[in-house]
Amino acid sequence: MDFSQAISILNHYTKENLKGKNAHLEIAPFRAQYSNLQSSSPKIAAVLVLLYPVKDETHFVLIERTTYKGQHSGQISFPGGKQEKADISIIETALREAKEETNIYKEDLQIIGELSKVFIPPSNFEVTPILATSNKRPDFIPNKREVVNILEIKIKDLIDPKVMKKIKIEFDNGKTLNTPCFDLNSKTVWGATAMILNELKHYLIDAQKEKY
């Protein structure tokens, strides 16, 4: 998908056309077993879902987190993190964290809107994905304390059915989970990040069908 095509689609963005729960369940079908997968007092976080051009081909950015003692150690995710008291909005949370982790400047971005929120039970986080575009590739600089690697991925790879796989995840408590995932740039992307990407994929595919 070239960038002008992506911009044309996103110029007509509306949250009402998101697949939401259905897109999330394709990645995490086990969630259908739980009638109320939500906390009364979740921790609030935001991530930045940024689309930008490289030689006019639309890309998005993910990060590979460093290894640490925590729920999301070493995972592939969007730039983002926990909301701080000084943040004036959930958008500001996503922009601040993206700047800290990858050197993305908010002045270069156009905010499109929010994708569907995702609740992550193990860490009790409610994550709001903020969809944005940049007319140029950001000058990525990883924060070495938090980021091992920056992954630049083509949208055309995301919407390729062949990148959808299944993987067996083994947790520290001994439990295992067979779950759908994306194989992107030779990295396994699963969980909340894959749920967000699946919704984005559906939105872009559906919009292409309507437009063409």
Coordinates of C-alpha atoms in Angstrom, one line a residue:
M1 CA 0.0 0.0 0.0
D2 CA 1.6 3.3 -1.0
F3 CA 1.4 6.2 1.4
S4 CA -0.9 8.4 -0.7
Q5 CA -3.4 5.5 -0.7
A6 CA -3.1 5.1 3.1
I7 CA -3.6 8.9 3.6
S8 CA -6.6 8.8 1.3
I9 CA -8.2 6.1 3.5
L10 CA -7.3 7.7 6.8
N11 CA -8.7 11.1 5.7
H12 CA -12.1 9.4 6.0
Y13 CA -11.3 7.7 9.3
T14 CA -14.2 7.0 11.6
K15 CA -14.1 5.0 14.8
E16 CA -17.5 3.5 14.0
N17 CA -16.0 1.4 11.3
L18 CA -13.5 -0.4 13.6
K19 CA -13.9 -4.1 14.1
G20 CA -13.1 -3.8 17.8
K21 CA -13.9 -6.9 19.8
N22 CA -14.2 -9.2 16.7
A23 CA -10.8 -8.2 15.5
H24 CA -9.3 -8.7 19.0
L25 CA -10.9 -12.2 19.3
E26 CA -9.3 -13.4 16.1
I27 CA -6.0 -13.0 17.9
A28 CA -7.1 -13.9 21.4
P29 CA -10.0 -16.3 21.0
F30 CA -9.7 -17.5 24.6
R31 CA -11.0 -14.1 25.7
A32 CA -14.5 -15.3 24.6
Q33 CA -14.6 -17.6 27.6
Y34 CA -14.7 -14.6 30.0
S35 CA -17.9 -12.5 30.2
N36 CA -16.2 -9.5 31.9
L37 CA -12.6 -9.1 30.9
Q38 CA -12.1 -5.7 32.5
S39 CA -11.0 -4.1 35.8
S40 CA -12.9 -1.6 37.8
S41 CA -9.6 0.3 38.4
P42 CA -7.1 -0.4 35.6
K43 CA -3.8 1.3 35.1
I44 CA -4.1 3.6 32.1
A45 CA -1.6 3.5 29.2
A46 CA -1.4 4.5 25.6
V47 CA 0.6 3.4 22.5
L48 CA 1.4 5.2 19.3
V49 CA 0.4 3.4 16.0
L50 CA 2.3 5.5 13.5
L51 CA 2.1 5.2 9.7
Y52 CA 4.8 6.8 7.6
P53 CA 6.4 6.5 4.1
V54 CA 9.6 5.0 3.0
K55 CA 10.0 5.6 -0.7
D56 CA 6.2 6.2 -0.7
E57 CA 5.5 2.7 0.7
T58 CA 3.5 2.8 4.0
H59 CA 5.3 1.5 7.1
F60 CA 4.6 1.3 10.8
V61 CA 7.0 1.1 13.7
L62 CA 7.2 -1.5 16.5
I63 CA 9.9 -1.8 19.2
E64 CA 11.6 -4.8 20.8
R65 CA 11.7 -4.2 24.6
T66 CA 14.7 -4.9 26.8
T67 CA 14.7 -7.9 29.1
Y68 CA 13.7 -7.1 32.7
K69 CA 11.6 -8.4 35.6
G70 CA 8.1 -7.7 34.5
Q71 CA 5.1 -8.9 32.5
H72 CA 6.2 -7.4 29.1
S73 CA 9.9 -8.2 29.2
G74 CA 11.4 -8.7 25.8
Q75 CA 8.1 -8.4 23.9
I76 CA 7.5 -6.7 20.6
S77 CA 5.1 -3.7 21.1
F78 CA 4.2 -0.3 19.9
P79 CA 6.0 2.7 21.4
G80 CA 4.0 3.7 24.5
G81 CA 3.5 3.3 28.2
K82 CA 1.8 4.3 31.4
Q83 CA 0.0 7.6 31.7
E84 CA 1.6 10.1 34.1
K85 CA -0.2 12.7 36.2
A86 CA 1.4 15.5 34.1
D87 CA -0.1 14.2 30.8
I88 CA -3.0 16.4 29.8
S89 CA -4.6 13.6 27.7
I90 CA -4.2 10.0 26.6
I91 CA -2.8 11.3 23.3
E92 CA -0.1 13.2 25.2
T93 CA 0.8 9.9 27.0
A94 CA 1.3 8.1 23.7
L95 CA 3.3 11.0 22.2
R96 CA 5.5 11.5 25.3
E97 CA 6.3 7.8 25.5
A98 CA 7.1 7.5 21.8
K99 CA 9.5 10.5 22.1
E100 CA 11.2 8.9 25.1
E101 CA 11.5 5.5 23.6
T102 CA 12.2 6.1 19.9
N103 CA 12.8 9.9 19.3
I104 CA 9.5 10.4 17.5
Y105 CA 8.6 14.1 17.6
K106 CA 5.0 15.0 18.0
E107 CA 5.4 18.2 15.9
D108 CA 5.9 15.9 12.9
L109 CA 2.7 13.9 13.4
Q110 CA -1.0 14.2 12.4
I111 CA -3.3 12.5 14.9
I112 CA -6.0 10.5 13.2
G113 CA -7.9 9.1 16.2
E114 CA -8.1 6.2 18.7
L115 CA -8.4 2.6 17.9
S116 CA -10.3 0.3 20.2
K117 CA -9.0 0.0 23.8
V118 CA -7.4 -3.3 24.9
F119 CA -7.4 -4.5 28.5
I120 CA -4.4 -6.6 29.5
P121 CA -5.3 -8.7 32.6
P122 CA -1.8 -9.9 33.7
S123 CA -0.6 -6.3 34.2
N124 CA -4.0 -4.7 34.8
F125 CA -3.4 -2.1 32.0
E126 CA -6.1 -0.5 29.8
V127 CA -4.3 0.5 26.6
T128 CA -5.5 3.1 24.2
P129 CA -3.9 2.9 20.7
I130 CA -3.5 6.4 19.1
L131 CA -3.4 6.2 15.3
A132 CA -1.2 8.9 13.7
T133 CA 0.7 9.6 10.4
S134 CA 3.9 11.3 9.5
N135 CA 4.7 12.6 6.1
K136 CA 8.3 11.6 6.5
R137 CA 10.2 8.8 8.1
P138 CA 11.1 9.7 11.8
D139 CA 14.7 9.9 12.8
F140 CA 14.5 6.9 15.1
I141 CA 16.9 6.7 18.0
P142 CA 16.2 3.9 20.4
N143 CA 16.3 4.5 24.1
K144 CA 18.9 1.9 25.0
R145 CA 17.5 1.5 28.6
E146 CA 14.0 0.4 27.2
V147 CA 14.4 -0.6 23.6
V148 CA 16.7 -3.3 22.1
N149 CA 15.6 -2.8 18.5
I150 CA 13.3 -0.6 16.3
L151 CA 11.3 -2.6 13.7
E152 CA 10.1 -0.8 10.6
I153 CA 7.4 -3.0 9.0
K154 CA 5.5 -2.6 5.7
I155 CA 1.8 -2.4 5.8
K156 CA 1.6 -4.7 2.8
D157 CA 3.3 -7.4 5.0
L158 CA 0.7 -6.9 7.7
I159 CA -2.2 -7.5 5.4
D160 CA -0.5 -10.6 3.7
P161 CA -2.5 -13.6 5.0
K162 CA 0.8 -15.7 5.1
V163 CA 2.1 -13.7 8.1
M164 CA -0.7 -15.0 10.4
K165 CA 0.7 -18.0 12.4
K166 CA 0.1 -19.8 15.6
I167 CA 2.6 -20.0 18.4
K168 CA 2.8 -21.9 21.7
I169 CA 3.5 -19.4 24.6
E170 CA 4.9 -20.7 27.8
F171 CA 4.4 -18.6 31.0
D172 CA 6.4 -18.5 34.2
N173 CA 3.6 -20.2 36.1
G174 CA 3.9 -23.2 33.9
K175 CA 0.8 -22.6 31.8
T176 CA 0.9 -22.7 28.0
L177 CA -1.2 -21.0 25.4
N178 CA -1.6 -21.7 21.7
T179 CA -2.4 -18.3 20.2
P180 CA -2.6 -16.7 16.8
C181 CA 0.2 -14.2 16.1
F182 CA 1.9 -12.2 13.3
D183 CA 5.3 -13.2 11.9
L184 CA 6.7 -9.7 11.0
N185 CA 10.3 -9.0 10.1
S186 CA 11.1 -12.5 11.5
K187 CA 9.7 -11.4 14.9
T188 CA 6.7 -13.0 16.6
V189 CA 4.1 -10.4 17.5
W190 CA 1.3 -11.6 19.7
G191 CA -1.0 -10.5 22.6
A192 CA -2.3 -6.9 22.8
T193 CA 0.1 -5.6 20.1
A194 CA -1.2 -8.3 17.6
M195 CA -4.8 -7.5 18.6
I196 CA -4.3 -3.8 17.8
L197 CA -2.6 -4.7 14.5
N198 CA -5.4 -7.0 13.5
E199 CA -7.9 -4.2 14.0
L200 CA -5.8 -1.8 11.9
K201 CA -5.4 -4.5 9.2
H202 CA -9.2 -5.0 9.0
Y203 CA -9.8 -1.3 8.9
L204 CA -7.4 -0.8 6.0
I205 CA -8.6 -3.8 4.0
D206 CA -12.3 -2.9 4.5
A207 CA -11.7 0.7 3.5
Q208 CA -9.8 -0.5 0.3
K209 CA -12.7 -2.6 -0.7
E210 CA -15.2 0.2 -0.3
K211 CA -13.0 2.7 -2.1
Y212 CA -12.0 0.5 -5.0

